[in-house]
Amino acid sequence: MPNCFERFRYIKKDKKTEDNCNSDNCHVENSNSSSVTGNVPELLIGNAKLLEERLKRYEDENEQISSTTTLIDRVTYLRKNRENDVSKAIANVEDSMNVDLCFVLDCTSSMLGHIQAAKDHILKVANYVNSNNSNIKFWVGFCGYRDHNDQDRLQIFDFTNSIKKFETYITNKVEAKGGEDLPEDVLGGLSAAITMMTWSNATRILIHIGDAPPHGRCFTEGVNLPNKYDRYPNGDPYGLTAKSVLKEMQSKNILYHFGMINNTTDVMINIFREIIGEFTVFDLKTTGSNPSILVDKFCKATSSAIFSSVTLTTTLRNSKSIHNLQLKKLEINPLEPDWTTLPEKIGEILCYVPPETLNEVKDEFYFINSNFTVQNISFKLAPQPFSVGAERYAFFALDAKLGQDKKLVIKKYHDIKASSMEQYLESVEIFSIAYFLSNKFNIAAKRVGVNKKVTFIDVKVLCDKTDFNTYYTVEKYINDIEFKRFNVNSGIITEFHSILEAFAHFTYQYTKGYLVVYDLQGGNLHDEFLLTDPAIHCIDLLRFGTTNLGKNGIQKCFLANHKCNNICKKLKLNEVNSERKKDGNLFRKILNALICASK
């Protein structure tokens, strides 16, 4: 059987319009093509069968449309629906950029270094976050706790957008003192932060840092320490429980992160996860006497918490969805199964013929079922996912004919009908276009001396014939790669790389503003970025699924935050804000003229 992941190669004669450029000095190839936007085009009306396939992808996500509704009415209805959905999504993105960031710290005697690091790192975090994400604004607050018999058991500094006030408060008001037995008033500290502070922004982050568990036998049993004395072995003397505190936290859409200092909190972490699902645990253990190392750890932890929380809030939008995802993460198994114990399945790989011109990219009818080639495959599928994201599970899989030499990754949407393949087609369509544009980018980049490539992992649709025609996407498994998210569909840059931001800019200019490829994630290798699962913002809202935020997405989630870098300049890409600058200059000229005329 041929290798299902060897790329199909079709040689077509290049069009002259794609080999030339309007500007003699421009390194971006140019193509003349039309796009389908606005009202229903005559072509769509005249080709009902092709349009049916397009519309089905979006009708599955909306209420059932009457079978008697005309084709034109269906298109109009779906387009209006998408416009409304996108408007809400953009508003949600903008709201999510406003962040409440609360540090909840154990302030007993052993925590002096961590209290100092909490103060020293916050300005560095603000500068780092805003260096590439000026649209993120955050307010910082503090809640310190000690133990029930300590003076100043709780200390609260409510949210402020003044870094200076935050630093001054910790310097002058917060002292490491108290603490007799092993446990501390953890639940009291968390409860105070949740109920006594003014949480008002869309993204709400609580970073809890402590070196001791709460009171109660359930938190101290199993802790390997010689002195496990607990003054309150029956739990919090005021009746607080982990469940009541954490459920209150969830009801307020507050995202919990923990900074671990030692192993005495391991049992607490497990109990908390049973209640609220998976959450991030940062390593804040001290090593040696160099305080800058701890400050750096704080910076990485806080920056990561901000980026991941803003992304989660933008994507899932409500506490129930976030909680469901956190619980799903508890179901994963990161280990490969014993393949010899698993049954062999029979399936079909559905492969698009990749586009080779910009006209084909913009032609929504190019990506239809009739353009598929089909290959048979025998495969094995792990019973549990090894990873889960906001939209999909990822499973280990194996090409049964090629064995261990051909490991695969199979992805399945959380909430989609098993028999429907429309949403999976969107994923492959997005990959095919990202692949086409990355090839064009790599050619242009090489001409100007940029040799590190942007490459997308090949994605195909898999139909499981053994399991009632269940659909998945399937791609190669890449060994020994550290998976990272470099930027996000909402416009956040989580790890800046000039090549990747220039690639996104290139996709915008090459397609003449028709689309932007973003949400870039994968591995940063020596000679290439190996990427998977991108998203596309496109002016045609009836393409590329619900992650497509349309013209507003291009403007507000990419152009508004993009700063041209050295790669953009080498490629001679147009400054993305030049048009807005022209408009602003024109407005100022008109305003000045009116002022002069009125004198």
Coordinates of C-alpha atoms in Angstrom, one line a residue:
M1 CA 0.0 0.0 0.0
P2 CA 1.4 3.5 -0.8
N3 CA 2.3 5.7 2.1
C4 CA -0.8 7.8 2.8
F5 CA 1.3 10.7 3.9
E6 CA 3.4 11.1 0.8
R7 CA 2.3 14.4 -0.7
F8 CA 0.5 14.2 -4.0
R9 CA 2.5 16.1 -6.6
Y10 CA 0.7 17.6 -9.6
I11 CA 2.7 19.8 -12.0
K12 CA 0.9 22.7 -13.5
K13 CA 2.2 25.4 -15.7
D14 CA 2.7 28.5 -13.6
K15 CA 0.6 31.5 -14.5
K16 CA 2.5 34.6 -15.4
T17 CA 0.4 36.6 -13.1
E18 CA 1.8 34.7 -10.2
D19 CA 5.4 35.1 -11.3
N20 CA 5.4 38.9 -11.5
C21 CA 4.8 41.7 -9.0
N22 CA 3.3 45.1 -9.4
S23 CA 6.3 46.5 -7.7
D24 CA 9.8 45.8 -9.1
N25 CA 11.3 45.6 -5.6
C26 CA 8.6 43.5 -3.9
H27 CA 9.5 39.9 -2.9
V28 CA 5.8 38.8 -2.6
E29 CA 4.4 37.1 -5.6
N30 CA 1.2 38.6 -7.0
S31 CA -1.9 37.0 -8.4
N32 CA -5.0 38.4 -9.9
S33 CA -8.0 36.6 -8.6
S34 CA -11.5 37.3 -7.4
S35 CA -13.0 36.4 -4.1
V36 CA -16.6 35.6 -3.0
T37 CA -17.9 38.0 -0.4
G38 CA -20.9 40.2 0.3
N39 CA -24.2 39.1 -1.3
V40 CA -24.9 35.7 -2.8
P41 CA -22.9 35.5 -6.1
E42 CA -24.6 34.3 -9.2
L43 CA -22.1 31.4 -9.4
L44 CA -23.4 30.1 -6.1
I45 CA -27.0 30.3 -7.1
G46 CA -26.2 28.5 -10.3
N47 CA -24.4 25.6 -8.7
A48 CA -26.8 24.4 -6.0
K49 CA -25.1 21.0 -5.5
L50 CA -21.7 22.5 -4.6
L51 CA -23.3 25.1 -2.4
E52 CA -25.2 22.4 -0.5
E53 CA -21.9 20.9 0.5
R54 CA -20.7 24.3 1.7
L55 CA -23.8 25.2 3.6
K56 CA -24.1 21.8 5.4
R57 CA -20.9 22.7 7.3
Y58 CA -22.5 25.7 8.9
E59 CA -26.1 24.5 9.2
D60 CA -25.0 21.7 11.6
E61 CA -23.9 24.4 14.0
N62 CA -27.2 26.4 13.8
E63 CA -30.8 25.6 14.4
Q64 CA -32.4 23.5 11.8
I65 CA -33.4 25.5 8.7
S66 CA -36.7 24.7 7.1
S67 CA -36.4 22.4 4.1
T68 CA -38.7 24.7 2.2
T69 CA -36.4 27.7 2.6
T70 CA -34.8 28.8 -0.7
L71 CA -31.1 28.5 -1.3
I72 CA -30.7 32.2 -1.4
D73 CA -32.5 32.6 1.9
R74 CA -30.4 29.9 3.5
V75 CA -27.2 31.6 2.4
T76 CA -28.4 35.0 3.7
Y77 CA -29.6 33.4 7.0
L78 CA -26.2 31.7 7.6
R79 CA -24.2 34.7 6.6
K80 CA -26.2 36.9 9.0
N81 CA -25.8 34.3 11.7
R82 CA -22.1 34.2 11.2
E83 CA -21.8 38.0 11.3
N84 CA -23.7 38.0 14.6
D85 CA -21.5 35.2 16.0
V86 CA -18.3 37.0 14.9
S87 CA -19.4 40.3 16.4
K88 CA -20.0 38.6 19.7
A89 CA -16.6 36.7 19.4
I90 CA -14.7 40.0 18.7
A91 CA -16.4 41.7 21.6
N92 CA -15.4 38.7 23.8
V93 CA -11.8 38.9 22.5
E94 CA -11.6 42.6 23.4
D95 CA -13.1 42.0 26.9
S96 CA -10.7 39.1 27.5
M97 CA -7.7 41.3 27.1
N98 CA -8.6 43.0 30.4
V99 CA -7.1 40.9 33.2
D100 CA -7.5 40.7 37.0
L101 CA -4.3 39.1 38.3
C102 CA -4.3 38.1 42.0
F103 CA -1.4 36.7 43.9
V104 CA -2.4 34.6 47.0
L105 CA 0.7 34.0 49.1
D106 CA 1.5 32.1 52.2
C107 CA 3.2 34.9 54.3
T108 CA 4.7 32.8 57.1
S109 CA 8.3 32.9 58.1
S110 CA 9.6 30.4 55.5
M111 CA 8.3 32.5 52.6
L112 CA 10.5 35.6 52.7
G113 CA 12.2 34.9 49.4
H114 CA 9.0 34.2 47.5
I115 CA 7.3 37.4 48.9
Q116 CA 10.3 39.4 47.7
A117 CA 10.2 37.7 44.3
A118 CA 6.5 38.4 43.9
K119 CA 7.3 42.1 44.3
D120 CA 10.4 42.1 42.1
H121 CA 9.0 40.3 39.1
I122 CA 5.8 42.1 38.4
L123 CA 7.3 45.1 36.5
K124 CA 9.3 42.7 34.4
V125 CA 6.2 40.7 33.6
A126 CA 4.3 43.9 32.6
N127 CA 7.0 44.9 30.3
Y128 CA 7.4 41.4 28.7
V129 CA 3.6 40.9 28.2
N130 CA 3.1 44.4 26.7
S131 CA 6.2 44.3 24.5
N132 CA 4.3 42.2 21.9
N133 CA 0.7 42.4 23.3
S134 CA 0.0 46.1 24.0
N135 CA -3.7 45.2 23.9
I136 CA -3.5 43.3 27.2
K137 CA -4.2 45.4 30.2
F138 CA -4.0 44.0 33.7
W139 CA -4.8 45.0 37.2
V140 CA -2.8 43.3 40.0
G141 CA -3.9 42.5 43.6
F142 CA -2.5 40.6 46.6
C143 CA -3.9 38.4 49.3
G144 CA -1.6 37.1 52.0
Y145 CA -2.4 34.5 54.6
R146 CA -0.7 33.0 57.6
D147 CA -2.3 30.8 60.2
H148 CA -5.4 31.1 62.5
N149 CA -3.4 32.1 65.6
D150 CA -1.2 34.6 63.9
Q151 CA -1.5 38.3 64.0
D152 CA -2.4 39.7 60.6
R153 CA -3.9 36.4 59.6
L154 CA -5.1 37.9 56.3
Q155 CA -3.7 40.8 54.3
I156 CA -5.6 42.1 51.3
F157 CA -4.5 44.7 48.7
D158 CA -7.3 45.1 46.1
F159 CA -6.7 45.3 42.4
T160 CA -4.8 48.3 40.9
N161 CA -3.4 49.1 37.6
S162 CA -0.4 50.8 39.3
I163 CA 2.6 48.5 39.5
K164 CA 4.2 51.1 41.8
K165 CA 1.4 50.9 44.3
F166 CA 1.6 47.1 44.3
E167 CA 5.4 47.0 44.8
T168 CA 5.1 49.6 47.6
Y169 CA 2.4 47.7 49.5
I170 CA 4.4 44.5 49.5
T171 CA 7.6 46.3 50.5
N172 CA 6.1 48.2 53.4
K173 CA 3.2 46.1 54.6
V174 CA 3.9 42.4 53.9
E175 CA 6.2 40.7 56.4
A176 CA 7.2 37.0 56.5
K177 CA 6.2 35.9 60.0
G178 CA 4.2 33.4 62.0
G179 CA 3.3 29.8 61.4
E180 CA 3.7 27.1 64.0
D181 CA 2.4 23.8 62.8
L182 CA 2.9 22.3 59.3
P183 CA -0.5 23.4 57.7
E184 CA -1.5 27.0 57.2
D185 CA -4.8 28.8 56.7
V186 CA -4.8 28.1 52.9
L187 CA -8.6 27.9 52.6
G188 CA -9.1 31.1 54.5
G189 CA -6.6 32.9 52.2
L190 CA -8.2 31.6 49.0
S191 CA -11.7 32.4 50.3
A192 CA -10.7 35.9 51.2
A193 CA -9.2 36.5 47.7
I194 CA -12.3 35.1 46.0
T195 CA -14.9 36.9 48.1
M196 CA -13.3 40.1 49.4
M197 CA -11.5 41.3 46.3
T198 CA -13.1 43.3 43.5
W199 CA -13.0 40.9 40.5
S200 CA -14.4 43.0 37.6
N201 CA -12.5 42.0 34.4
A202 CA -13.3 39.3 31.9
T203 CA -10.1 37.3 32.5
R204 CA -9.6 36.4 36.1
I205 CA -6.3 34.8 37.3
L206 CA -5.5 33.6 40.8
I207 CA -1.9 32.5 41.3
H208 CA -1.6 30.7 44.6
I209 CA 2.0 30.2 46.0
G210 CA 2.6 28.3 49.2
D211 CA 4.9 25.7 50.9
A212 CA 2.3 24.1 53.2
P213 CA -1.2 22.4 52.8
P214 CA -4.4 23.5 54.5
H215 CA -5.5 22.1 57.8
G216 CA -7.1 18.7 58.0
R217 CA -6.0 15.1 58.0
C218 CA -7.0 14.6 54.4
F219 CA -4.3 17.1 53.3
T220 CA -1.5 15.9 55.6
E221 CA -1.9 12.1 55.4
G222 CA 0.7 10.8 53.0
V223 CA 3.0 13.8 53.4
N224 CA 6.5 12.5 54.1
L225 CA 7.7 14.7 56.9
P226 CA 8.8 13.9 60.4
N227 CA 6.7 16.6 62.0
K228 CA 3.1 16.6 60.7
Y229 CA 1.5 18.2 63.7
D230 CA -1.8 19.9 62.9
R231 CA -3.5 22.2 65.4
Y232 CA -6.8 21.6 63.5
P233 CA -6.8 18.0 62.3
N234 CA -10.5 18.1 61.6
G235 CA -10.1 20.9 59.1
D236 CA -10.8 24.6 59.0
P237 CA -12.1 25.9 62.3
Y238 CA -14.6 28.2 60.5
G239 CA -16.1 25.4 58.5
L240 CA -14.5 26.2 55.1
T241 CA -13.9 23.2 52.8
A242 CA -11.9 22.8 49.7
K243 CA -15.0 22.1 47.7
S244 CA -17.0 25.1 48.9
V245 CA -14.1 27.5 48.3
L246 CA -13.1 26.1 44.9
K247 CA -16.7 26.0 43.7
E248 CA -17.2 29.6 44.7
M249 CA -14.0 30.4 42.7
Q250 CA -15.4 28.6 39.6
S251 CA -18.7 30.4 39.9
K252 CA -16.8 33.7 39.5
N253 CA -14.9 32.4 36.5
I254 CA -11.5 32.7 38.3
L255 CA -8.8 30.5 36.8
Y256 CA -6.5 28.8 39.4
H257 CA -2.8 28.3 39.1
F258 CA -0.4 26.9 41.8
G259 CA 3.2 27.7 42.4
M260 CA 4.8 24.6 44.1
I261 CA 7.7 25.1 46.4
N262 CA 8.0 21.6 48.0
N263 CA 6.2 18.2 48.1
T264 CA 4.1 18.9 51.1
T265 CA 1.4 20.3 48.8
D266 CA 1.2 17.2 46.6
V267 CA -1.9 15.8 48.3
M268 CA -3.6 19.2 48.3
I269 CA -3.0 19.5 44.5
N270 CA -4.6 16.1 43.9
I271 CA -7.6 17.0 46.0
F272 CA -8.1 20.3 44.3
R273 CA -7.9 18.6 40.9
E274 CA -10.6 16.2 41.9
I275 CA -12.8 19.2 42.5
I276 CA -12.0 21.6 39.6
G277 CA -10.1 19.4 37.1
E278 CA -6.7 20.0 35.7
F279 CA -4.8 23.2 36.4
T280 CA -1.3 24.4 35.9
V281 CA 1.3 23.8 38.6
F282 CA 4.5 25.9 38.3
D283 CA 7.8 24.9 39.8
L284 CA 8.9 27.7 42.2
K285 CA 11.4 25.7 44.2
T286 CA 14.4 27.6 45.3
T287 CA 17.8 26.4 44.2
G288 CA 20.8 28.0 45.8
S289 CA 21.0 31.6 47.1
N290 CA 20.6 33.5 43.8
P291 CA 17.3 35.5 44.1
S292 CA 17.3 36.3 40.4
I293 CA 16.7 32.7 39.5
L294 CA 13.5 32.7 41.6
V295 CA 12.4 36.0 40.0
D296 CA 12.9 34.5 36.6
K297 CA 10.7 31.5 37.6
F298 CA 8.0 33.9 38.8
C299 CA 8.2 35.8 35.5
K300 CA 7.8 32.7 33.4
A301 CA 5.0 31.4 35.6
T302 CA 3.0 34.7 35.6
S303 CA 3.4 35.4 31.9
S304 CA 2.3 31.8 31.1
A305 CA -0.7 32.2 33.4
I306 CA -1.7 35.4 31.7
F307 CA -1.4 34.1 28.1
S308 CA -3.1 30.8 28.8
S309 CA -5.9 32.4 30.8
V310 CA -6.7 35.1 28.2
T311 CA -6.7 32.4 25.5
L312 CA -9.0 30.1 27.5
T313 CA -11.4 33.0 28.4
T314 CA -11.5 34.0 24.7
T315 CA -12.1 30.5 23.4
L316 CA -14.5 29.1 25.9
R317 CA -16.2 32.2 27.3
N318 CA -17.9 30.7 30.3
S319 CA -17.1 28.9 33.5
K320 CA -19.0 25.8 32.6
S321 CA -17.1 25.3 29.4
I322 CA -13.7 26.0 31.1
H323 CA -14.6 23.5 34.0
N324 CA -15.6 20.8 31.4
L325 CA -12.2 21.2 29.7
Q326 CA -10.4 21.0 33.0
L327 CA -12.2 17.8 33.8
K328 CA -11.5 16.4 30.3
K329 CA -7.8 16.9 30.9
L330 CA -8.0 14.4 33.8
E331 CA -9.0 11.7 31.3
I332 CA -5.8 11.8 29.3
N333 CA -3.1 9.2 29.3
P334 CA 0.3 10.5 28.0
L335 CA 1.7 7.0 27.6
E336 CA 1.5 4.9 24.4
P337 CA -0.6 1.8 24.7
D338 CA 0.6 -1.8 24.2
W339 CA -0.2 -2.0 20.5
T340 CA -0.3 -5.8 20.5
T341 CA -3.4 -5.8 22.6
L342 CA -5.4 -3.5 20.3
P343 CA -7.6 -4.5 17.4
E344 CA -6.9 -3.5 13.9
K345 CA -9.3 -1.1 12.2
I346 CA -10.1 -0.5 8.6
G347 CA -10.5 3.0 7.2
E348 CA -10.2 5.4 4.3
I349 CA -7.8 8.4 4.1
L350 CA -9.4 11.3 2.2
C351 CA -6.9 13.5 0.6
Y352 CA -7.4 16.9 -1.0
V353 CA -5.3 17.7 -4.1
P354 CA -3.4 20.7 -2.8
P355 CA -4.0 24.1 -4.4
E356 CA -1.2 25.4 -6.6
T357 CA -2.5 28.9 -7.4
L358 CA -4.0 31.7 -5.5
N359 CA -7.1 31.5 -7.7
E360 CA -7.6 27.9 -6.4
V361 CA -7.1 29.1 -2.8
K362 CA -9.8 31.7 -3.2
D363 CA -12.1 29.4 -5.1
E364 CA -14.4 28.0 -2.4
F365 CA -15.6 25.3 -4.8
Y366 CA -12.0 23.9 -5.1
F367 CA -12.3 22.3 -1.7
I368 CA -15.3 20.0 -2.3
N369 CA -15.8 16.3 -1.9
S370 CA -15.3 15.6 -5.6
N371 CA -11.7 16.9 -5.3
F372 CA -10.8 14.0 -2.9
T373 CA -8.6 11.1 -3.6
V374 CA -9.2 8.0 -1.4
Q375 CA -6.7 5.6 0.0
N376 CA -7.3 2.5 2.2
I377 CA -5.6 2.2 5.5
S378 CA -5.4 -0.4 8.3
F379 CA -4.7 1.3 11.7
K380 CA -4.8 0.9 15.5
L381 CA -6.2 3.6 17.8
A382 CA -5.3 4.2 21.4
P383 CA -8.3 3.9 23.7
Q384 CA -7.6 7.1 25.6
P385 CA -6.4 10.5 24.4
F386 CA -2.9 11.7 25.2
S387 CA -3.8 15.4 25.0
V388 CA -6.9 17.5 24.9
G389 CA -7.4 21.1 23.8
A390 CA -10.3 23.5 23.6
E391 CA -11.8 21.8 20.6
R392 CA -10.3 18.3 20.2
Y393 CA -8.8 15.2 21.7
A394 CA -5.6 13.8 20.3
F395 CA -4.9 10.0 20.3
F396 CA -1.9 7.9 19.5
A397 CA -2.4 5.7 16.5
L398 CA -0.4 3.3 14.3
D399 CA -0.4 2.4 10.6
A400 CA -1.0 -1.3 11.1
K401 CA 0.9 -2.2 7.9
L402 CA 4.0 -0.2 8.7
G403 CA 3.9 -0.8 12.5
Q404 CA 6.1 1.2 14.9
D405 CA 7.8 3.0 12.0
K406 CA 4.6 4.8 11.1
K407 CA 3.1 6.4 14.2
L408 CA 0.1 8.7 13.7
V409 CA -1.9 11.3 15.7
I410 CA -5.6 11.1 15.3
K411 CA -7.8 14.0 16.4
K412 CA -11.4 14.1 17.3
Y413 CA -13.7 17.0 18.1
H414 CA -15.3 17.0 21.5
D415 CA -18.8 18.0 20.5
I416 CA -19.6 16.9 17.0
K417 CA -21.8 14.2 15.5
A418 CA -19.7 11.1 14.9
S419 CA -21.1 10.5 11.5
S420 CA -20.5 14.1 10.2
M421 CA -17.3 15.0 8.4
E422 CA -18.0 18.6 7.5
Q423 CA -16.0 20.1 10.4
Y424 CA -13.1 17.7 9.6
L425 CA -13.1 18.9 6.1
E426 CA -12.6 22.5 7.4
S427 CA -9.4 21.4 9.2
V428 CA -8.0 19.9 6.0
E429 CA -9.0 22.9 3.9
I430 CA -7.2 25.2 6.4
F431 CA -4.1 23.0 6.3
S432 CA -4.0 22.9 2.5
I433 CA -4.1 26.7 2.2
A434 CA -1.6 27.2 5.0
Y435 CA 0.7 24.7 3.3
F436 CA 0.4 26.5 0.0
L437 CA 1.1 29.9 1.5
S438 CA 4.0 28.5 3.6
N439 CA 5.7 27.2 0.4
K440 CA 5.3 30.7 -1.2
F441 CA 6.7 32.3 1.9
N442 CA 9.7 30.0 2.1
I443 CA 10.5 30.7 -1.6
A444 CA 10.3 34.5 -1.0
A445 CA 12.2 34.3 2.3
K446 CA 15.1 32.3 0.8
R447 CA 15.5 35.0 -1.9
V448 CA 16.3 37.5 0.9
G449 CA 18.6 35.2 2.9
V450 CA 16.1 33.8 5.4
N451 CA 16.6 30.1 5.4
K452 CA 14.5 28.9 8.3
K453 CA 11.3 27.5 6.9
V454 CA 7.7 27.5 8.0
T455 CA 6.3 24.0 7.5
F456 CA 2.9 22.6 8.2
I457 CA 2.3 18.9 9.2
D458 CA 0.2 17.1 6.6
V459 CA -3.4 16.7 7.7
K460 CA -6.0 14.4 6.2
V461 CA -9.5 13.1 7.0
L462 CA -9.8 9.6 8.2
C463 CA -13.1 7.6 7.9
D464 CA -13.2 4.7 10.3
K465 CA -15.1 2.0 8.5
T466 CA -15.0 -0.3 11.5
D467 CA -16.9 2.1 13.7
F468 CA -20.0 3.3 11.8
N469 CA -18.1 5.7 9.5
T470 CA -16.7 7.8 12.4
Y471 CA -14.5 10.7 11.1
Y472 CA -11.3 12.1 12.4
T473 CA -8.3 14.0 11.2
V474 CA -5.0 12.2 11.0
E475 CA -1.4 13.4 10.7
K476 CA 2.1 12.1 11.3
Y477 CA 3.4 11.7 14.8
I478 CA 6.5 13.8 15.3
N479 CA 9.0 12.4 17.9
D480 CA 11.1 14.5 20.3
I481 CA 9.5 17.9 19.7
E482 CA 8.6 20.4 22.3
F483 CA 5.1 21.6 21.4
K484 CA 4.6 25.4 21.9
R485 CA 1.9 27.9 21.0
F486 CA 3.6 30.9 19.4
N487 CA 0.5 33.0 18.8
V488 CA -3.3 32.7 19.2
N489 CA -6.3 33.2 17.0
S490 CA -7.4 36.2 19.2
G491 CA -4.2 38.0 18.4
I492 CA -2.0 37.2 21.4
I493 CA 1.7 36.5 20.8
T494 CA 2.7 34.0 23.4
E495 CA 6.3 33.5 22.2
F496 CA 7.5 36.1 19.6
H497 CA 9.4 34.9 16.5
S498 CA 10.0 37.4 13.8
I499 CA 9.7 34.7 11.1
L500 CA 6.3 33.5 12.2
E501 CA 4.9 37.1 12.6
A502 CA 6.3 37.9 9.1
F503 CA 4.7 34.7 7.7
A504 CA 1.3 35.9 9.0
H505 CA 1.9 39.3 7.4
F506 CA 3.0 37.6 4.2
T507 CA -0.3 35.6 4.0
Y508 CA -2.3 38.9 4.3
Q509 CA -0.3 40.7 1.6
Y510 CA 0.0 37.7 -0.8
T511 CA -3.8 37.2 -0.8
K512 CA -4.4 41.0 -1.0
G513 CA -6.1 41.1 2.3
Y514 CA -8.4 38.1 1.6
L515 CA -7.1 36.1 4.6
V516 CA -4.5 35.7 7.4
V517 CA -3.1 32.4 8.6
Y518 CA -2.6 32.6 12.4
D519 CA -2.9 30.6 15.6
L520 CA 0.6 29.1 14.9
Q521 CA 1.7 26.3 17.1
G522 CA 4.1 23.4 16.9
G523 CA 7.9 22.9 17.2
N524 CA 10.8 25.3 16.9
L525 CA 13.5 23.2 15.2
H526 CA 16.9 24.2 14.0
D527 CA 16.0 24.8 10.4
E528 CA 12.2 25.1 10.4
F529 CA 9.1 25.8 12.4
L530 CA 7.0 22.6 12.2
L531 CA 3.4 23.7 12.7
T532 CA 0.0 22.1 13.1
D533 CA -3.7 23.2 13.6
P534 CA -3.5 26.8 12.3
A535 CA -6.6 29.0 12.0
I536 CA -7.6 31.4 9.1
H537 CA -9.3 34.7 9.4
C538 CA -11.0 35.4 6.0
I539 CA -13.3 38.1 4.6
D540 CA -15.6 35.3 3.5
L541 CA -17.4 34.2 6.7
L542 CA -18.7 31.0 5.1
R543 CA -15.2 29.4 5.0
F544 CA -12.7 28.0 7.5
G545 CA -15.1 27.3 10.3
T546 CA -16.1 29.2 13.5
T547 CA -12.5 30.2 14.3
N548 CA -12.7 32.5 11.2
L549 CA -13.5 35.9 12.6
G550 CA -13.7 37.5 9.2
K551 CA -12.6 41.0 8.2
N552 CA -12.9 42.2 11.8
G553 CA -10.7 39.3 12.9
I554 CA -8.1 40.3 10.4
Q555 CA -8.2 43.9 11.6
K556 CA -8.5 43.5 15.3
C557 CA -6.8 40.2 16.0
F558 CA -3.8 40.6 13.6
L559 CA -3.3 44.0 12.1
A560 CA -4.0 46.0 15.2
N561 CA -1.3 44.2 17.2
H562 CA 1.3 43.5 14.4
K563 CA 4.6 45.4 14.4
C564 CA 6.6 44.9 11.3
N565 CA 10.0 43.3 12.1
N566 CA 13.3 42.8 10.2
I567 CA 11.9 39.8 8.2
C568 CA 8.9 41.9 7.1
K569 CA 11.3 44.6 6.0
K570 CA 13.5 42.1 4.1
L571 CA 10.5 40.8 2.3
K572 CA 9.4 44.5 1.6
L573 CA 6.0 43.8 3.0
N574 CA 3.8 46.9 3.3
E575 CA 3.4 48.4 6.7
V576 CA 0.0 47.1 7.9
N577 CA -1.0 50.3 9.6
S578 CA 0.0 52.6 6.7
E579 CA -3.5 52.9 5.5
R580 CA -4.8 53.9 8.9
K581 CA -1.9 56.4 9.2
K582 CA -3.0 57.9 5.9
D583 CA -6.6 58.2 7.0
G584 CA -5.5 59.8 10.3
N585 CA -3.3 62.3 8.5
L586 CA -6.2 63.2 6.1
F587 CA -8.5 63.6 9.1
R588 CA -6.1 66.0 10.8
K589 CA -5.6 68.0 7.6
I590 CA -9.4 68.4 7.3
L591 CA -9.8 69.3 11.0
N592 CA -7.0 71.9 10.7
A593 CA -8.6 73.4 7.6
L594 CA -12.0 73.7 9.4
I595 CA -10.3 75.3 12.4
C596 CA -8.5 77.8 10.2
A597 CA -11.7 78.6 8.3
S598 CA -13.6 79.3 11.5
K599 CA -11.1 81.9 12.7

